[in-house]
PDB file of N, CA, C and O in Angstrom:
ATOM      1  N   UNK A   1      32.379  21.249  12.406  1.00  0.00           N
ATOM      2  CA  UNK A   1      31.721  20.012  12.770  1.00  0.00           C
ATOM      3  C   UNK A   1      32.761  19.034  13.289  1.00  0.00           C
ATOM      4  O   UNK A   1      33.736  18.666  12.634  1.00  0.00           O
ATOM      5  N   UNK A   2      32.492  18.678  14.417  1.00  0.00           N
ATOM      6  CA  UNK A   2      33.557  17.486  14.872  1.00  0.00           C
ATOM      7  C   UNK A   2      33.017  16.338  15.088  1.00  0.00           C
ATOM      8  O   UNK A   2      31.900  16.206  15.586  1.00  0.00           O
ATOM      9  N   UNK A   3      33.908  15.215  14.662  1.00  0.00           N
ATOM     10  CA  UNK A   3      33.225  13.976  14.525  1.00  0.00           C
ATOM     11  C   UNK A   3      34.120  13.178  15.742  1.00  0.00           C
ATOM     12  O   UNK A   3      35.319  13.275  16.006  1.00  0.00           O
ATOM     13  N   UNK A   4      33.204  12.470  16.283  1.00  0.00           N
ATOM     14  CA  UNK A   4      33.963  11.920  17.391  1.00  0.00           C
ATOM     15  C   UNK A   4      34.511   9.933  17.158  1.00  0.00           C
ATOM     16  O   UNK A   4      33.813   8.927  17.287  1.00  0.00           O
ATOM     17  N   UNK A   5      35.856  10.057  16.823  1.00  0.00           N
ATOM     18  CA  UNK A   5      35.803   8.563  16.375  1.00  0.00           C
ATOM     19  C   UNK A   5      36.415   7.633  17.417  1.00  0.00           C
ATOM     20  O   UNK A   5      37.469   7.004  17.323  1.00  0.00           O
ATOM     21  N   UNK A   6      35.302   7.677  18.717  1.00  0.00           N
ATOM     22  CA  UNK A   6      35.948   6.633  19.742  1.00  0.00           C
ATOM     23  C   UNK A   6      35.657   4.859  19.313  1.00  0.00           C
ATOM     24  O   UNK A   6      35.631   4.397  18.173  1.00  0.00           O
ATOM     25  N   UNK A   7      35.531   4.371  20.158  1.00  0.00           N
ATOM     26  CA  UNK A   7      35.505   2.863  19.918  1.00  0.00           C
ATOM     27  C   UNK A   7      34.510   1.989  18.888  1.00  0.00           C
ATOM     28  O   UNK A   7      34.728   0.938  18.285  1.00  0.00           O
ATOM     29  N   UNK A   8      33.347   2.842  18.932  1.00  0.00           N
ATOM     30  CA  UNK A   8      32.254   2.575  18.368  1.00  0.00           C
ATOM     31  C   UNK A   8      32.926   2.315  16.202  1.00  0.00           C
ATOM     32  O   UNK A   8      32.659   1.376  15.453  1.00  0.00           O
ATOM     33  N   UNK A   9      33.498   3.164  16.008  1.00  0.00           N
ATOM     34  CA  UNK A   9      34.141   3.699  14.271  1.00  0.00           C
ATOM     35  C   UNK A   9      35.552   3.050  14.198  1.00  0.00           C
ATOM     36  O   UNK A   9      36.450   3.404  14.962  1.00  0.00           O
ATOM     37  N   UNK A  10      35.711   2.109  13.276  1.00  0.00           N
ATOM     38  CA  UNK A  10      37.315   2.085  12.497  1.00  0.00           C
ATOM     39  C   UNK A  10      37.544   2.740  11.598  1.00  0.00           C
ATOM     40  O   UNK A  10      36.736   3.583  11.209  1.00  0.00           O
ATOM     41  N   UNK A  11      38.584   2.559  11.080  1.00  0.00           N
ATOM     42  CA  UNK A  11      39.173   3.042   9.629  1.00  0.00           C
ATOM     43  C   UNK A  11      39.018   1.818   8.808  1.00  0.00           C
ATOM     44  O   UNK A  11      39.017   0.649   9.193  1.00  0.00           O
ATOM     45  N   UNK A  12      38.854   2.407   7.320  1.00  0.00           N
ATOM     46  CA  UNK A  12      39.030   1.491   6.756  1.00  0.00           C
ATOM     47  C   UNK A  12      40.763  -0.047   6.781  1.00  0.00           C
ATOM     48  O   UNK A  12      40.687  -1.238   6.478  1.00  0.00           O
ATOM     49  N   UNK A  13      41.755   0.583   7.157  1.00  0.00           N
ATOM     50  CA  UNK A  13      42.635   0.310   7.256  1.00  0.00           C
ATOM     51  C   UNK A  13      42.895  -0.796   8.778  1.00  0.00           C
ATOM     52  O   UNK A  13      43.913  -1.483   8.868  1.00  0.00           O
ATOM     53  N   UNK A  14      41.601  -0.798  10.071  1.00  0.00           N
ATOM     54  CA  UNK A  14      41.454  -1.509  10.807  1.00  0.00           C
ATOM     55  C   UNK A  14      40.619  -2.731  10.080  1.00  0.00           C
ATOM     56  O   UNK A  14      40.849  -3.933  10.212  1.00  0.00           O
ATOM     57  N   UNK A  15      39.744  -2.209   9.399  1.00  0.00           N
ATOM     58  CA  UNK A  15      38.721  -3.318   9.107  1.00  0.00           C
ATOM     59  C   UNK A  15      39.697  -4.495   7.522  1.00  0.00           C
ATOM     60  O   UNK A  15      39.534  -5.713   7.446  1.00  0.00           O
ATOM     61  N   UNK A  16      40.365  -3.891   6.779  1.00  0.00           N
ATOM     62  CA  UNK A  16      41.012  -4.470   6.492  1.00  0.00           C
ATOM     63  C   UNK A  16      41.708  -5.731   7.419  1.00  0.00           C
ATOM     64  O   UNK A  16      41.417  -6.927   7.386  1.00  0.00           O
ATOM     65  N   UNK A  17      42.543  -5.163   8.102  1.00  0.00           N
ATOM     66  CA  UNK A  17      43.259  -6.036   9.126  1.00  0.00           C
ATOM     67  C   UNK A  17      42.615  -7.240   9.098  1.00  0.00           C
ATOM     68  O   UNK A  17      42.813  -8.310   8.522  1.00  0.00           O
ATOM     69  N   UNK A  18      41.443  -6.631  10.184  1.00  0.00           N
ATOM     70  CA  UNK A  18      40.562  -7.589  11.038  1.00  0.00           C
ATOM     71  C   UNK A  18      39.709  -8.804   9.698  1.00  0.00           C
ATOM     72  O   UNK A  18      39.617 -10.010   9.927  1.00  0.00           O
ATOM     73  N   UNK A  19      39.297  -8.297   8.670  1.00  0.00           N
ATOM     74  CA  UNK A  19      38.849  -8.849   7.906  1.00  0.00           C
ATOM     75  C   UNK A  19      39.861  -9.864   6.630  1.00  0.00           C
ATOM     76  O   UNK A  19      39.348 -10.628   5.811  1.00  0.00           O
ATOM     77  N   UNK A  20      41.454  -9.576   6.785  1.00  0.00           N
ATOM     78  CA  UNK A  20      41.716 -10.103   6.613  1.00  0.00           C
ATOM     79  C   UNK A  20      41.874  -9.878   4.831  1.00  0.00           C
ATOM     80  O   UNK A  20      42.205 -10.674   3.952  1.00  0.00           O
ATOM     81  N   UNK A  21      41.496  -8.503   4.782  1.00  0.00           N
ATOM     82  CA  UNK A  21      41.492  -8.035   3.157  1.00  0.00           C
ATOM     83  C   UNK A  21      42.332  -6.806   2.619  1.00  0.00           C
ATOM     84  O   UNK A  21      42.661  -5.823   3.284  1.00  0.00           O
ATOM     85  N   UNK A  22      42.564  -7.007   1.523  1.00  0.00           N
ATOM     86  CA  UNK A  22      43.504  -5.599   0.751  1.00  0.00           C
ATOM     87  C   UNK A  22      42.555  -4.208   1.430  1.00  0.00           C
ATOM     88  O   UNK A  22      41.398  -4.214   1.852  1.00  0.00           O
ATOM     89  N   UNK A  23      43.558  -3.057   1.338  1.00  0.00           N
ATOM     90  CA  UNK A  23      43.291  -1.950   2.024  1.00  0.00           C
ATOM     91  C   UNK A  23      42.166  -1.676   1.188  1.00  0.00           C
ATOM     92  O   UNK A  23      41.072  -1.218   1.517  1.00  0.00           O
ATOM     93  N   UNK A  24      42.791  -2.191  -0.501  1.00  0.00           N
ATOM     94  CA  UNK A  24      42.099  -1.497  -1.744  1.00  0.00           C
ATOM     95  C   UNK A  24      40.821  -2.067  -2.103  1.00  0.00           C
ATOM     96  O   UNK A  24      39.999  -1.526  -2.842  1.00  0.00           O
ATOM     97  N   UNK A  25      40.689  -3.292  -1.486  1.00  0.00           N
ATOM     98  CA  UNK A  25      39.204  -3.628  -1.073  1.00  0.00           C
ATOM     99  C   UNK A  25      38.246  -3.484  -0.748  1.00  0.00           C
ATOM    100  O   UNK A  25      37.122  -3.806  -1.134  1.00  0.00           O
ATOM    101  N   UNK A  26      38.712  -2.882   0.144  1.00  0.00           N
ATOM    102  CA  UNK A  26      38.126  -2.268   1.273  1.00  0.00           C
ATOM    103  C   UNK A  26      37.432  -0.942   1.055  1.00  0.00           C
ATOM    104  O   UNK A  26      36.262  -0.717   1.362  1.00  0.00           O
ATOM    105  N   UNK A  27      38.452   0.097   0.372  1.00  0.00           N
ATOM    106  CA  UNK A  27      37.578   0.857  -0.275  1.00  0.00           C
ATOM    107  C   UNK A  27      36.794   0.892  -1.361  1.00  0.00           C
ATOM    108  O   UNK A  27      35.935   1.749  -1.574  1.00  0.00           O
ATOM    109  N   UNK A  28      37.035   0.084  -1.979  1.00  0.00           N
ATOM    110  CA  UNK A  28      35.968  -0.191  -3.447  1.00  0.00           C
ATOM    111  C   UNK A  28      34.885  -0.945  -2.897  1.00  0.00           C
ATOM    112  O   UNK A  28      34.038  -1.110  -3.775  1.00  0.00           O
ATOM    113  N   UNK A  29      34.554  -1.476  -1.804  1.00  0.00           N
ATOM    114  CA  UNK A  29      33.530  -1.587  -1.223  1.00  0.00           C
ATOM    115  C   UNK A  29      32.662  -0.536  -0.601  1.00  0.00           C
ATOM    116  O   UNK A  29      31.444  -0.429  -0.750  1.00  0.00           O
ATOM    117  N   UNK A  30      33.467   0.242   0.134  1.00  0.00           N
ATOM    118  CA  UNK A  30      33.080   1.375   0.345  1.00  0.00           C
ATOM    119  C   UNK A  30      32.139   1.948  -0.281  1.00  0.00           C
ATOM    120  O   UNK A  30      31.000   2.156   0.136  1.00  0.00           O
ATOM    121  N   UNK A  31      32.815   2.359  -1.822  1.00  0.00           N
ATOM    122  CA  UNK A  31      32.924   3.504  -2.353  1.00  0.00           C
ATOM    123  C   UNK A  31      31.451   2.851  -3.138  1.00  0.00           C
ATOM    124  O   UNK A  31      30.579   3.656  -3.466  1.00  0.00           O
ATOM    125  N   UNK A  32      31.303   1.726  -3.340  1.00  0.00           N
ATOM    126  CA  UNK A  32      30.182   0.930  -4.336  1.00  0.00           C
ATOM    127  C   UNK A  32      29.407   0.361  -3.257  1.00  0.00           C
ATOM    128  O   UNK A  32      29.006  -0.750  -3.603  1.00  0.00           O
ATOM    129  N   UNK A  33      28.925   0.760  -1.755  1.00  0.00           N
ATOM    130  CA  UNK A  33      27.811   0.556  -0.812  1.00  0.00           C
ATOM    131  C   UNK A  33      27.896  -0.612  -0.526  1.00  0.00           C
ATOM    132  O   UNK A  33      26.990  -1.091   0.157  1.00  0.00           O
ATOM    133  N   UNK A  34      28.907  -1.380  -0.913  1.00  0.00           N
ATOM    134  CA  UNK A  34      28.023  -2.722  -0.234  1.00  0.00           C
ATOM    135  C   UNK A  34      29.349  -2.806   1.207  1.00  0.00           C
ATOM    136  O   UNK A  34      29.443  -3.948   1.658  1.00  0.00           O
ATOM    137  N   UNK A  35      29.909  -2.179   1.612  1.00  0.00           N
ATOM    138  CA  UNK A  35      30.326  -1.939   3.281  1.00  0.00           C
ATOM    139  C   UNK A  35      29.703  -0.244   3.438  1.00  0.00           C
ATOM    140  O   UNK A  35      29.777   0.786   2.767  1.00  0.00           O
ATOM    141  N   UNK A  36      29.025  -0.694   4.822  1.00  0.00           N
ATOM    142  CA  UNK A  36      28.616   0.348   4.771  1.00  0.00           C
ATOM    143  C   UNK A  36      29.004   1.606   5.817  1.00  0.00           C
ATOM    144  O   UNK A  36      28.812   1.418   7.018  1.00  0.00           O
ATOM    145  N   UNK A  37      29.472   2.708   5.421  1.00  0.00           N
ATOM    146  CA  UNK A  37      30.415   3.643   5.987  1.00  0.00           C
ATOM    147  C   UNK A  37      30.032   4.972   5.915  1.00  0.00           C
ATOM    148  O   UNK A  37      29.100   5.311   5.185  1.00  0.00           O
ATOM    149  N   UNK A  38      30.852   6.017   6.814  1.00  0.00           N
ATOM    150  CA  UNK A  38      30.368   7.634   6.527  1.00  0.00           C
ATOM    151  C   UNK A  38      31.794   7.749   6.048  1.00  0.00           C
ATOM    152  O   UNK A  38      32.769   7.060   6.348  1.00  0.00           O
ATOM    153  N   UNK A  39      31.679   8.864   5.167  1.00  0.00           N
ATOM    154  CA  UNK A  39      32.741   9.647   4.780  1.00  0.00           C
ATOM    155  C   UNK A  39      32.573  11.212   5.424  1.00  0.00           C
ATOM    156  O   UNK A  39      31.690  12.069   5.386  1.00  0.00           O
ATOM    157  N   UNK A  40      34.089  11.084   6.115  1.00  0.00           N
ATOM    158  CA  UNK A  40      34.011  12.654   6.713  1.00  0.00           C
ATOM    159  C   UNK A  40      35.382  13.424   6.119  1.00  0.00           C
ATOM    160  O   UNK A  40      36.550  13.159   6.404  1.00  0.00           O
ATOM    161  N   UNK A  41      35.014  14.182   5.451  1.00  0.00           N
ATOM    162  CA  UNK A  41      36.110  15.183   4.753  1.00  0.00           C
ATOM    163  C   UNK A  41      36.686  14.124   3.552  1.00  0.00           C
ATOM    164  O   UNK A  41      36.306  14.291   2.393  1.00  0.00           O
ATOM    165  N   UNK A  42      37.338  13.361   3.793  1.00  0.00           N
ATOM    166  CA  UNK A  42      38.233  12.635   3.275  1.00  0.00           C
ATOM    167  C   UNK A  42      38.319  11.114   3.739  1.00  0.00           C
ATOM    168  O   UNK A  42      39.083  10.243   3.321  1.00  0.00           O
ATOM    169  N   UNK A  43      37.577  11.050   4.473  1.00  0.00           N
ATOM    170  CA  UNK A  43      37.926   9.983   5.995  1.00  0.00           C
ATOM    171  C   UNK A  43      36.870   8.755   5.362  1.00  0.00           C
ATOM    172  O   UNK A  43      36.015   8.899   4.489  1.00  0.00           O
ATOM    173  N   UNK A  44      37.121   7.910   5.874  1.00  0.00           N
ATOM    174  CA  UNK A  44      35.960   6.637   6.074  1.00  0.00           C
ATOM    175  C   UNK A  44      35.939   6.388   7.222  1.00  0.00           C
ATOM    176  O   UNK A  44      36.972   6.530   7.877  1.00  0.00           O
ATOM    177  N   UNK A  45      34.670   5.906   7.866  1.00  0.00           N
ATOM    178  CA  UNK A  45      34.604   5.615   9.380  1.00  0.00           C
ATOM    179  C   UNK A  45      33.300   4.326   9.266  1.00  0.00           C
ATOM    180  O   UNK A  45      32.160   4.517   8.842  1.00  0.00           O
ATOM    181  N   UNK A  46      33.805   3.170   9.718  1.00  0.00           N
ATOM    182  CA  UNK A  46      32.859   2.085   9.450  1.00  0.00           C
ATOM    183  C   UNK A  46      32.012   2.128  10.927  1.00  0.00           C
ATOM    184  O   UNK A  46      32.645   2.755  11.775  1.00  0.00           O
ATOM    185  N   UNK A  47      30.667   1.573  11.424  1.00  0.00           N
ATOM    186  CA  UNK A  47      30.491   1.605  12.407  1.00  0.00           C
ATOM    187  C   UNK A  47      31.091  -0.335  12.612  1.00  0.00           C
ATOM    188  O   UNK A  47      31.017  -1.255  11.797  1.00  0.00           O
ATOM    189  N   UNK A  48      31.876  -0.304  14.626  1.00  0.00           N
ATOM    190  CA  UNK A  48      32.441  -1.608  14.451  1.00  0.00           C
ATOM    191  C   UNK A  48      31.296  -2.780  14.552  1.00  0.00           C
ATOM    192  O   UNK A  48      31.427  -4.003  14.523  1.00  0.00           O
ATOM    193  N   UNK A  49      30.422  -2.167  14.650  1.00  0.00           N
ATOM    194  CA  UNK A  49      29.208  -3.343  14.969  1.00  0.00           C
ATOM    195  C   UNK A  49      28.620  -4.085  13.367  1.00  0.00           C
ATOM    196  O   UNK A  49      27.927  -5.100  13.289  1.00  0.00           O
ATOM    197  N   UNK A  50      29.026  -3.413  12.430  1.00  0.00           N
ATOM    198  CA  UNK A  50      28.486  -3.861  11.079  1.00  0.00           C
ATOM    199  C   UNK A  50      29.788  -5.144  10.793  1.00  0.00           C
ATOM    200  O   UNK A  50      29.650  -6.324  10.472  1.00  0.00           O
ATOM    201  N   UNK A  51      30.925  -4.411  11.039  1.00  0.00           N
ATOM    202  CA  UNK A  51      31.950  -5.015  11.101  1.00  0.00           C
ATOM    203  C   UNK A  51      31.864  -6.505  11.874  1.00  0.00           C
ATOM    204  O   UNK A  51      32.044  -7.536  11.226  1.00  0.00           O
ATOM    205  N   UNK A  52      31.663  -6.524  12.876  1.00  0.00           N
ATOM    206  CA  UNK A  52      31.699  -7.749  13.852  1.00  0.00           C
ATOM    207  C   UNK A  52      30.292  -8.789  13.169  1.00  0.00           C
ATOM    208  O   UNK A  52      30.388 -10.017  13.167  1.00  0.00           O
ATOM    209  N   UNK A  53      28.961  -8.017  12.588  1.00  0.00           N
ATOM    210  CA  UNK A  53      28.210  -8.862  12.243  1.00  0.00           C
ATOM    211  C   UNK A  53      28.502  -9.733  10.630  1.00  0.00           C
ATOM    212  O   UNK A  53      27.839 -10.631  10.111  1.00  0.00           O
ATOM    213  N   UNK A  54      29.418  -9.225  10.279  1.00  0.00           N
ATOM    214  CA  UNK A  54      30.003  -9.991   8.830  1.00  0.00           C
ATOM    215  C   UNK A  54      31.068 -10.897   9.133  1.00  0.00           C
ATOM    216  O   UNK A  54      31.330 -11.780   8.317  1.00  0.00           O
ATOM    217  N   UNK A  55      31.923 -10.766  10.537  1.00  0.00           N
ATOM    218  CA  UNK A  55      32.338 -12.055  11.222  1.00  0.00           C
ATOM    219  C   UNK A  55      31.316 -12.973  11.590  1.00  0.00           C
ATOM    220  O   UNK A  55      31.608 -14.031  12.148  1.00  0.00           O
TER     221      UNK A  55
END
């Protein structure tokens, strides 16, 4: 299965940045639904549009 992570998906580690929060934040949000994300293998992939609407 290949997942395609062009412009549309960050990492958790972009959305940090941009948001201005701990990496480790970021995933304990994750991980407890309230950011909402796919996990692929190991991976987090936020879509950037959820992202931009919490700016």
């Amino acid at each position: 299965m290949y997942f395609n992570t062009n412009d549309k998906y960050i990492t958790p580690e972009e959305v940090a940045d941009e948001l201005g929060l701990s990496f480790t934040t970021v995933y304990n949000l994750l991980r407890k639904g309230q950011l909402p994300g796919v996990k692929v293998g190991r991976k987090w992939f936020i879509l950037r549009e959820k992202i931009e609407r919490i700016c």
